[in-house]
mmCIF file of C-alpha atoms in Angstrom:
data_model
loop_
_atom_site.group_PDB
_atom_site.id
_atom_site.type_symbol
_atom_site.label_atom_id
_atom_site.label_comp_id
_atom_site.label_asym_id
_atom_site.label_seq_id
_atom_site.Cartn_x
_atom_site.Cartn_y
_atom_site.Cartn_z
ATOM 1 C CA UNK A 1 103.676 83.082 68.301
ATOM 2 C CA UNK A 2 102.247 86.227 66.615
ATOM 3 C CA UNK A 3 101.643 89.439 68.036
ATOM 4 C CA UNK A 4 98.317 90.207 69.454
ATOM 5 C CA UNK A 5 97.908 93.497 68.194
ATOM 6 C CA UNK A 6 99.249 92.214 64.621
ATOM 7 C CA UNK A 7 96.528 89.269 64.890
ATOM 8 C CA UNK A 8 93.617 92.057 65.763
ATOM 9 C CA UNK A 9 95.067 94.266 62.997
ATOM 10 C CA UNK A 10 94.680 91.413 60.427
ATOM 11 C CA UNK A 11 91.253 90.315 61.429
ATOM 12 C CA UNK A 12 90.501 93.816 60.942
ATOM 13 C CA UNK A 13 91.965 93.981 57.490
ATOM 14 C CA UNK A 14 90.124 90.797 56.484
ATOM 15 C CA UNK A 15 86.671 92.318 57.819
ATOM 16 C CA UNK A 16 87.287 95.601 55.713
ATOM 17 C CA UNK A 17 87.592 93.717 52.619
ATOM 18 C CA UNK A 18 84.864 91.561 53.067
ATOM 19 C CA UNK A 19 82.442 94.234 53.848
ATOM 20 C CA UNK A 20 82.988 96.353 50.575
ATOM 21 C CA UNK A 21 82.969 99.678 52.038
ATOM 22 C CA UNK A 22 82.408 102.285 50.025
ATOM 23 C CA UNK A 23 84.148 105.562 49.617
ATOM 24 C CA UNK A 24 82.507 108.977 49.800
ATOM 25 C CA UNK A 25 81.752 109.088 46.330
ATOM 26 C CA UNK A 26 79.793 105.882 46.367
ATOM 27 C CA UNK A 27 82.308 103.419 44.790
ATOM 28 C CA UNK A 28 83.102 99.923 46.918
ATOM 29 C CA UNK A 29 86.753 100.064 48.103
ATOM 30 C CA UNK A 30 88.778 96.868 47.534
ATOM 31 C CA UNK A 31 92.365 95.566 48.357
ATOM 32 C CA UNK A 32 95.221 97.382 50.427
ATOM 33 C CA UNK A 33 98.581 98.967 50.242
ATOM 34 C CA UNK A 34 101.809 97.264 50.865
ATOM 35 C CA UNK A 35 104.649 99.760 51.937
ATOM 36 C CA UNK A 36 108.394 98.630 51.579
ATOM 37 C CA UNK A 37 109.735 102.077 51.324
ATOM 38 C CA UNK A 38 108.772 105.459 52.888
ATOM 39 C CA UNK A 39 109.616 106.618 49.423
ATOM 40 C CA UNK A 40 106.208 104.888 48.432
ATOM 41 C CA UNK A 41 103.872 107.256 50.624
ATOM 42 C CA UNK A 42 105.284 110.212 48.575
ATOM 43 C CA UNK A 43 103.768 108.536 45.669
ATOM 44 C CA UNK A 44 100.910 106.612 47.055
ATOM 45 C CA UNK A 45 99.697 108.235 49.987
ATOM 46 C CA UNK A 46 98.849 105.850 53.186
ATOM 47 C CA UNK A 47 95.253 106.893 53.414
ATOM 48 C CA UNK A 48 94.548 106.308 49.373
ATOM 49 C CA UNK A 49 91.649 103.804 48.701
ATOM 50 C CA UNK A 50 91.397 101.670 45.655
ATOM 51 C CA UNK A 51 87.480 101.846 44.163
ATOM 52 C CA UNK A 52 85.968 99.645 42.041
ATOM 53 C CA UNK A 53 84.290 101.696 39.440
ATOM 54 C CA UNK A 54 82.691 98.690 37.170
ATOM 55 C CA UNK A 55 82.663 94.801 37.082
ATOM 56 C CA UNK A 56 81.631 91.774 35.527
ATOM 57 C CA UNK A 57 83.971 91.919 32.479
ATOM 58 C CA UNK A 58 85.770 89.003 31.433
ATOM 59 C CA UNK A 59 89.173 90.175 31.414
ATOM 60 C CA UNK A 60 90.225 93.631 31.475
ATOM 61 C CA UNK A 61 93.190 95.392 29.634
ATOM 62 C CA UNK A 62 94.361 98.349 27.787
ATOM 63 C CA UNK A 63 93.293 101.329 29.808
ATOM 64 C CA UNK A 64 94.230 104.690 28.239
ATOM 65 C CA UNK A 65 93.026 108.337 28.882
ATOM 66 C CA UNK A 66 91.775 110.603 26.433
ATOM 67 C CA UNK A 67 92.689 113.932 27.387
ATOM 68 C CA UNK A 68 91.126 116.059 24.864
ATOM 69 C CA UNK A 69 87.621 114.512 26.011
ATOM 70 C CA UNK A 70 88.168 113.323 29.556
ATOM 71 C CA UNK A 71 87.309 109.804 29.397
ATOM 72 C CA UNK A 72 88.839 106.198 29.587
ATOM 73 C CA UNK A 73 88.860 103.547 27.078
ATOM 74 C CA UNK A 74 89.935 100.062 28.056
ATOM 75 C CA UNK A 75 89.423 96.391 26.525
ATOM 76 C CA UNK A 76 87.537 93.399 27.440
ATOM 77 C CA UNK A 77 89.321 90.569 25.200
ATOM 78 C CA UNK A 78 86.911 87.746 25.553
ATOM 79 C CA UNK A 79 83.896 89.577 25.010
ATOM 80 C CA UNK A 80 85.775 91.421 21.811
ATOM 81 C CA UNK A 81 84.773 95.068 23.141
ATOM 82 C CA UNK A 82 86.107 98.261 23.939
ATOM 83 C CA UNK A 83 84.500 100.042 26.586
ATOM 84 C CA UNK A 84 84.279 103.632 27.343
ATOM 85 C CA UNK A 85 84.279 105.135 30.789
ATOM 86 C CA UNK A 86 83.739 108.518 32.649
ATOM 87 C CA UNK A 87 82.617 110.326 35.857
ATOM 88 C CA UNK A 88 79.679 111.723 34.341
ATOM 89 C CA UNK A 89 78.608 109.615 31.740
ATOM 90 C CA UNK A 90 79.474 106.162 33.483
ATOM 91 C CA UNK A 91 80.315 102.742 31.168
ATOM 92 C CA UNK A 92 79.062 102.160 27.477
ATOM 93 C CA UNK A 93 80.336 100.014 24.459
ATOM 94 C CA UNK A 94 82.761 102.249 22.106
ATOM 95 C CA UNK A 95 83.903 99.200 19.737
ATOM 96 C CA UNK A 96 82.527 96.154 18.968
ATOM 97 C CA UNK A 97 83.627 93.846 17.688
ATOM 98 C CA UNK A 98 86.965 95.313 18.730
ATOM 99 C CA UNK A 99 89.407 92.754 17.634
ATOM 100 C CA UNK A 100 88.592 89.241 15.637
ATOM 101 C CA UNK A 101 86.599 89.849 12.441
ATOM 102 C CA UNK A 102 88.053 87.552 10.278
ATOM 103 C CA UNK A 103 86.752 84.331 8.696
ATOM 104 C CA UNK A 104 88.078 81.079 10.101
ATOM 105 C CA UNK A 105 88.768 79.517 13.333
ATOM 106 C CA UNK A 106 89.101 82.204 15.820
ATOM 107 C CA UNK A 107 92.226 82.430 18.415
ATOM 108 C CA UNK A 108 92.109 82.337 22.222
ATOM 109 C CA UNK A 109 91.760 85.731 22.791
ATOM 110 C CA UNK A 110 89.381 87.546 20.430
ATOM 111 C CA UNK A 111 89.721 91.371 21.070
ATOM 112 C CA UNK A 112 92.137 93.835 20.747
ATOM 113 C CA UNK A 113 94.707 94.428 23.908
ATOM 114 C CA UNK A 114 96.718 97.191 24.520
ATOM 115 C CA UNK A 115 95.714 100.798 23.271
ATOM 116 C CA UNK A 116 97.468 104.089 22.532
ATOM 117 C CA UNK A 117 96.638 107.469 20.850
ATOM 118 C CA UNK A 118 99.106 108.915 18.234
ATOM 119 C CA UNK A 119 99.983 112.434 18.005
ATOM 120 C CA UNK A 120 97.054 113.049 16.035
ATOM 121 C CA UNK A 121 94.661 111.879 18.761
ATOM 122 C CA UNK A 122 93.954 108.604 16.796
ATOM 123 C CA UNK A 123 93.180 105.484 18.314
ATOM 124 C CA UNK A 124 96.102 102.660 17.850
ATOM 125 C CA UNK A 125 95.672 99.138 18.794
ATOM 126 C CA UNK A 126 97.370 95.650 19.517
ATOM 127 C CA UNK A 127 94.706 94.339 17.538
ATOM 128 C CA UNK A 128 95.407 90.937 18.862
ATOM 129 C CA UNK A 129 92.574 89.042 17.955
ATOM 130 C CA UNK A 130 93.195 89.848 14.193
ATOM 131 C CA UNK A 131 97.167 89.552 14.977
ATOM 132 C CA UNK A 132 98.058 92.859 13.588
ATOM 133 C CA UNK A 133 98.545 96.714 14.757
ATOM 134 C CA UNK A 134 95.755 98.882 13.602
ATOM 135 C CA UNK A 135 94.681 102.485 13.554
ATOM 136 C CA UNK A 136 90.723 103.089 14.172
ATOM 137 C CA UNK A 137 88.792 105.975 11.892
ATOM 138 C CA UNK A 138 86.581 107.083 14.306
ATOM 139 C CA UNK A 139 84.382 108.660 11.582
ATOM 140 C CA UNK A 140 83.534 105.931 10.038
ATOM 141 C CA UNK A 141 84.805 102.837 12.487
ATOM 142 C CA UNK A 142 86.793 101.202 10.180
ATOM 143 C CA UNK A 143 90.575 100.004 10.992
ATOM 144 C CA UNK A 144 93.623 100.591 9.058
ATOM 145 C CA UNK A 145 96.294 97.977 9.160
ATOM 146 C CA UNK A 146 99.721 99.658 10.347
ATOM 147 C CA UNK A 147 101.793 96.120 10.545
ATOM 148 C CA UNK A 148 100.473 92.398 10.471
ATOM 149 C CA UNK A 149 103.884 90.863 9.413
ATOM 150 C CA UNK A 150 107.616 90.428 9.667
ATOM 151 C CA UNK A 151 109.456 89.161 6.727
ATOM 152 C CA UNK A 152 106.194 87.704 5.272
ATOM 153 C CA UNK A 153 105.090 86.283 8.484
ATOM 154 C CA UNK A 154 102.205 86.905 10.305
ATOM 155 C CA UNK A 155 102.575 88.405 14.225
ATOM 156 C CA UNK A 156 101.730 86.458 16.934
ATOM 157 C CA UNK A 157 99.325 88.645 18.794
ATOM 158 C CA UNK A 158 100.515 91.952 19.227
ATOM 159 C CA UNK A 159 99.717 92.953 23.076
ATOM 160 C CA UNK A 160 100.882 96.506 23.755
ATOM 161 C CA UNK A 161 102.378 99.717 22.350
ATOM 162 C CA UNK A 162 103.969 102.797 23.398
ATOM 163 C CA UNK A 163 104.883 105.822 20.989
ATOM 164 C CA UNK A 164 108.299 107.511 20.810
ATOM 165 C CA UNK A 165 107.823 111.296 20.379
ATOM 166 C CA UNK A 166 109.712 111.063 16.977
ATOM 167 C CA UNK A 167 106.522 109.127 15.862
ATOM 168 C CA UNK A 168 108.102 105.376 15.807
ATOM 169 C CA UNK A 169 105.821 103.094 17.384
ATOM 170 C CA UNK A 170 107.060 100.391 19.563
ATOM 171 C CA UNK A 171 105.393 97.131 20.264
ATOM 172 C CA UNK A 172 105.526 93.672 22.186
ATOM 173 C CA UNK A 173 104.265 90.174 19.858
ATOM 174 C CA UNK A 174 103.618 87.163 22.513
ATOM 175 C CA UNK A 175 101.558 84.310 21.272
ATOM 176 C CA UNK A 176 98.701 84.855 24.123
ATOM 177 C CA UNK A 177 96.246 85.262 21.129
ATOM 178 C CA UNK A 178 96.864 82.015 19.680
ATOM 179 C CA UNK A 179 95.399 78.706 20.965
ATOM 180 C CA UNK A 180 98.379 76.301 22.194
ATOM 181 C CA UNK A 181 100.521 79.505 22.368
ATOM 182 C CA UNK A 182 104.134 78.797 21.350
ATOM 183 C CA UNK A 183 102.900 75.300 19.780
ATOM 184 C CA UNK A 184 100.352 76.773 18.160
ATOM 185 C CA UNK A 185 99.417 75.370 14.401
ATOM 186 C CA UNK A 186 98.942 78.693 13.224
ATOM 187 C CA UNK A 187 102.241 80.335 14.331
ATOM 188 C CA UNK A 188 104.267 81.688 11.398
ATOM 189 C CA UNK A 189 107.100 83.050 13.464
ATOM 190 C CA UNK A 190 109.157 80.788 15.786
ATOM 191 C CA UNK A 191 109.932 83.436 18.327
ATOM 192 C CA UNK A 192 107.913 86.107 20.016
ATOM 193 C CA UNK A 193 109.491 89.669 19.125
ATOM 194 C CA UNK A 194 109.601 93.577 20.460
ATOM 195 C CA UNK A 195 109.499 95.760 17.093
ATOM 196 C CA UNK A 196 109.567 99.468 15.958
ATOM 197 C CA UNK A 197 107.669 100.690 13.350
ATOM 198 C CA UNK A 198 108.459 104.070 11.698
ATOM 199 C CA UNK A 199 105.828 106.391 10.644
ATOM 200 C CA UNK A 200 107.110 105.424 7.067
ATOM 201 C CA UNK A 201 105.882 101.911 7.454
ATOM 202 C CA UNK A 202 109.690 100.346 8.190
ATOM 203 C CA UNK A 203 109.508 97.614 10.937
ATOM 204 C CA UNK A 204 112.376 96.613 12.856
ATOM 205 C CA UNK A 205 112.939 93.573 15.100
ATOM 206 C CA UNK A 206 114.355 94.912 18.211
ATOM 207 C CA UNK A 207 114.847 91.749 20.248
ATOM 208 C CA UNK A 208 113.682 88.318 20.108
ATOM 209 C CA UNK A 209 114.788 86.930 23.562
ATOM 210 C CA UNK A 210 111.838 87.011 25.403
ATOM 211 C CA UNK A 211 109.698 84.109 24.973
ATOM 212 C CA UNK A 212 106.376 86.222 26.494
ATOM 213 C CA UNK A 213 107.054 89.641 25.887
ATOM 214 C CA UNK A 214 104.084 92.007 27.214
ATOM 215 C CA UNK A 215 103.789 95.731 28.695
ATOM 216 C CA UNK A 216 106.056 98.162 26.832
ATOM 217 C CA UNK A 217 106.717 101.954 28.374
ATOM 218 C CA UNK A 218 109.739 104.825 27.995
ATOM 219 C CA UNK A 219 111.439 106.432 30.461
ATOM 220 C CA UNK A 220 110.780 110.206 30.644
ATOM 221 C CA UNK A 221 113.706 111.052 28.887
ATOM 222 C CA UNK A 222 113.410 108.294 26.294
ATOM 223 C CA UNK A 223 116.650 106.978 26.561
ATOM 224 C CA UNK A 224 115.235 103.607 28.333
ATOM 225 C CA UNK A 225 112.578 101.304 27.106
ATOM 226 C CA UNK A 226 111.177 98.911 29.636
ATOM 227 C CA UNK A 227 109.381 95.628 28.593
ATOM 228 C CA UNK A 228 107.902 93.170 31.272
ATOM 229 C CA UNK A 229 107.930 89.534 30.683
ATOM 230 C CA UNK A 230 105.007 87.483 31.792
ATOM 231 C CA UNK A 231 106.965 84.182 31.906
ATOM 232 C CA UNK A 232 105.961 82.565 35.272
ATOM 233 C CA UNK A 233 109.474 80.839 35.368
ATOM 234 C CA UNK A 234 111.177 84.199 34.387
ATOM 235 C CA UNK A 235 108.776 87.096 35.846
ATOM 236 C CA UNK A 236 110.798 89.945 35.028
ATOM 237 C CA UNK A 237 111.099 93.979 33.834
ATOM 238 C CA UNK A 238 113.711 94.230 31.380
ATOM 239 C CA UNK A 239 115.381 97.700 31.302
ATOM 240 C CA UNK A 240 117.091 98.343 27.497
ATOM 241 C CA UNK A 241 119.315 101.808 26.409
ATOM 242 C CA UNK A 242 117.983 103.177 23.581
ATOM 243 C CA UNK A 243 120.040 104.039 20.572
ATOM 244 C CA UNK A 244 119.980 107.073 18.085
ATOM 245 C CA UNK A 245 118.845 105.139 15.480
ATOM 246 C CA UNK A 246 115.996 103.764 17.539
ATOM 247 C CA UNK A 247 117.542 100.323 18.423
ATOM 248 C CA UNK A 248 118.130 98.915 21.690
ATOM 249 C CA UNK A 249 121.020 97.607 23.918
ATOM 250 C CA UNK A 250 122.405 97.156 27.016
ATOM 251 C CA UNK A 251 119.487 94.746 28.257
ATOM 252 C CA UNK A 252 119.463 94.124 31.747
ATOM 253 C CA UNK A 253 116.790 92.801 34.546
ATOM 254 C CA UNK A 254 115.217 96.002 36.045
ATOM 255 C CA UNK A 255 113.396 93.554 38.891
ATOM 256 C CA UNK A 256 112.725 90.028 39.109
ATOM 257 C CA UNK A 257 109.435 89.203 40.260
ATOM 258 C CA UNK A 258 109.839 85.336 40.178
ATOM 259 C CA UNK A 259 109.974 85.012 44.050
ATOM 260 C CA UNK A 260 106.308 86.844 44.287
ATOM 261 C CA UNK A 261 104.961 84.261 41.756
ATOM 262 C CA UNK A 262 106.691 81.422 43.752
ATOM 263 C CA UNK A 263 104.856 82.830 46.495
ATOM 264 C CA UNK A 264 101.208 82.500 45.319
ATOM 265 C CA UNK A 265 100.686 85.844 44.308
ATOM 266 C CA UNK A 266 98.117 86.396 41.804
ATOM 267 C CA UNK A 267 99.219 87.853 38.354
ATOM 268 C CA UNK A 268 102.328 88.227 36.181
ATOM 269 C CA UNK A 269 104.168 91.383 34.724
ATOM 270 C CA UNK A 270 101.977 93.169 32.536
ATOM 271 C CA UNK A 271 101.131 96.865 31.412
ATOM 272 C CA UNK A 272 102.867 99.577 32.892
ATOM 273 C CA UNK A 273 102.496 103.105 33.365
ATOM 274 C CA UNK A 274 105.378 105.991 34.311
ATOM 275 C CA UNK A 275 105.109 109.143 36.281
ATOM 276 C CA UNK A 276 107.178 112.325 36.110
ATOM 277 C CA UNK A 277 109.866 111.199 37.811
ATOM 278 C CA UNK A 278 110.348 107.735 36.051
ATOM 279 C CA UNK A 279 108.714 105.472 38.437
ATOM 280 C CA UNK A 280 107.257 102.557 37.178
ATOM 281 C CA UNK A 281 103.888 101.385 38.336
ATOM 282 C CA UNK A 282 103.683 97.931 36.650
ATOM 283 C CA UNK A 283 100.949 95.617 37.139
ATOM 284 C CA UNK A 284 102.328 92.501 38.302
ATOM 285 C CA UNK A 285 102.104 89.682 41.136
ATOM 286 C CA UNK A 286 99.657 91.010 43.878
ATOM 287 C CA UNK A 287 98.632 94.106 42.072
ATOM 288 C CA UNK A 288 100.264 97.245 40.806
ATOM 289 C CA UNK A 289 103.898 96.845 42.108
ATOM 290 C CA UNK A 290 105.674 100.478 42.320
ATOM 291 C CA UNK A 291 109.497 100.422 41.101
ATOM 292 C CA UNK A 292 111.669 103.150 41.129
ATOM 293 C CA UNK A 293 113.973 104.130 38.067
ATOM 294 C CA UNK A 294 116.658 101.918 39.633
ATOM 295 C CA UNK A 295 114.542 98.729 39.970
ATOM 296 C CA UNK A 296 113.581 99.355 43.893
ATOM 297 C CA UNK A 297 110.319 97.808 44.914
ATOM 298 C CA UNK A 298 108.965 100.398 46.800
ATOM 299 C CA UNK A 299 105.720 98.974 47.303
ATOM 300 C CA UNK A 300 102.579 97.382 45.951
ATOM 301 C CA UNK A 301 98.912 98.621 45.410
ATOM 302 C CA UNK A 302 97.355 95.349 46.196
ATOM 303 C CA UNK A 303 94.351 94.177 44.305
ATOM 304 C CA UNK A 304 93.910 90.605 45.542
ATOM 305 C CA UNK A 305 93.567 89.475 41.984
ATOM 306 C CA UNK A 306 95.373 88.927 38.695
ATOM 307 C CA UNK A 307 95.816 92.427 37.444
ATOM 308 C CA UNK A 308 96.360 93.051 33.825
ATOM 309 C CA UNK A 309 97.397 97.035 33.200
ATOM 310 C CA UNK A 310 97.335 100.739 34.281
ATOM 311 C CA UNK A 311 97.120 104.066 32.548
ATOM 312 C CA UNK A 312 97.165 107.781 34.488
ATOM 313 C CA UNK A 313 94.156 109.624 34.080
ATOM 314 C CA UNK A 314 91.520 112.638 35.159
ATOM 315 C CA UNK A 315 94.617 115.703 35.972
ATOM 316 C CA UNK A 316 97.217 112.981 35.760
ATOM 317 C CA UNK A 317 97.237 112.000 39.352
ATOM 318 C CA UNK A 318 94.628 109.023 39.150
ATOM 319 C CA UNK A 319 95.736 105.622 38.301
ATOM 320 C CA UNK A 320 93.115 103.693 36.635
ATOM 321 C CA UNK A 321 93.596 99.791 36.734
ATOM 322 C CA UNK A 322 92.351 96.976 34.630
ATOM 323 C CA UNK A 323 92.300 93.869 37.011
ATOM 324 C CA UNK A 324 90.599 90.513 36.229
ATOM 325 C CA UNK A 325 86.912 91.264 35.728
ATOM 326 C CA UNK A 326 87.166 94.910 37.229
ATOM 327 C CA UNK A 327 87.832 98.394 36.256
ATOM 328 C CA UNK A 328 89.754 100.180 39.574
ATOM 329 C CA UNK A 329 91.246 103.332 40.259
ATOM 330 C CA UNK A 330 93.402 104.825 42.739
ATOM 331 C CA UNK A 331 94.250 108.566 43.600
ATOM 332 C CA UNK A 332 98.245 109.322 43.558
ATOM 333 C CA UNK A 333 100.668 112.028 44.991
ATOM 334 C CA UNK A 334 102.467 111.825 41.981
ATOM 335 C CA UNK A 335 101.626 112.376 38.203
ATOM 336 C CA UNK A 336 101.730 110.504 35.313
ATOM 337 C CA UNK A 337 103.972 110.792 32.322
ATOM 338 C CA UNK A 338 102.651 113.512 29.873
ATOM 339 C CA UNK A 339 100.406 115.288 32.004
#
């Protein structure tokens, strides 16, 4: 029999979620927090609220904070649009079309996916719909292709990307942008790769052992590369040791979320953000899982819906979250890497 006090707490939590309470700055609250370790509250305050900043998108992805101008960019992949959001100016389109512009039949996901700024503050994107990695010239809003083929064969649909401090770009290439996924008739590679692209244009395949590689980030010391796999049958985060030549070795499972998928929690391992201490804020089953550098699941920012990605913004203590049709944020007690 359920403890009565617990029962009334659960009823209150359901009522709170349903009423759509507003925070003092006027944004609706959603979701809740789940603590697995006392360390969780050192990163996510017990009274922190998840705020809904914007809604009614199709599928949000790729959030990135532009520190030089204090605004957020994120993508709506099905609507082929990159949006801009700031506290002062709200929401506006930044780039449309953001992805597919070619002739011929489009794939299953038109827009761009992961976004990153290079050392010169230029926007680089996993140009999902065009099956390439591209850089945007914001003066004339024209893209330059950085890479679109491996050994003469077109990429599947680049998904997420991260820069090393030496200028090397690491990115993942699952088949999510292709109709039929692994069985797509236009698929030219018989694997899904994780790659490294040097500033001189040299492209290296790092691993082809993951069927659905997705999010990708470095540890603060750049000694470890993390890659998520969004396979419901093997929903994992991998950790690799980065070698001096840019290759990776010693791949091991950092955390296995397959049991959470089997419980029915919405979402799969996807995008990630890292704080100064090396903790991972990793979108996955249930929302944003907070993982220690050792792979301990400290707790979860529960969004109640499939959640694709996250990034640190503002002064570095705000986590922006792209979650299904919504743009969310939560204020933390930790600071993101790079702030």
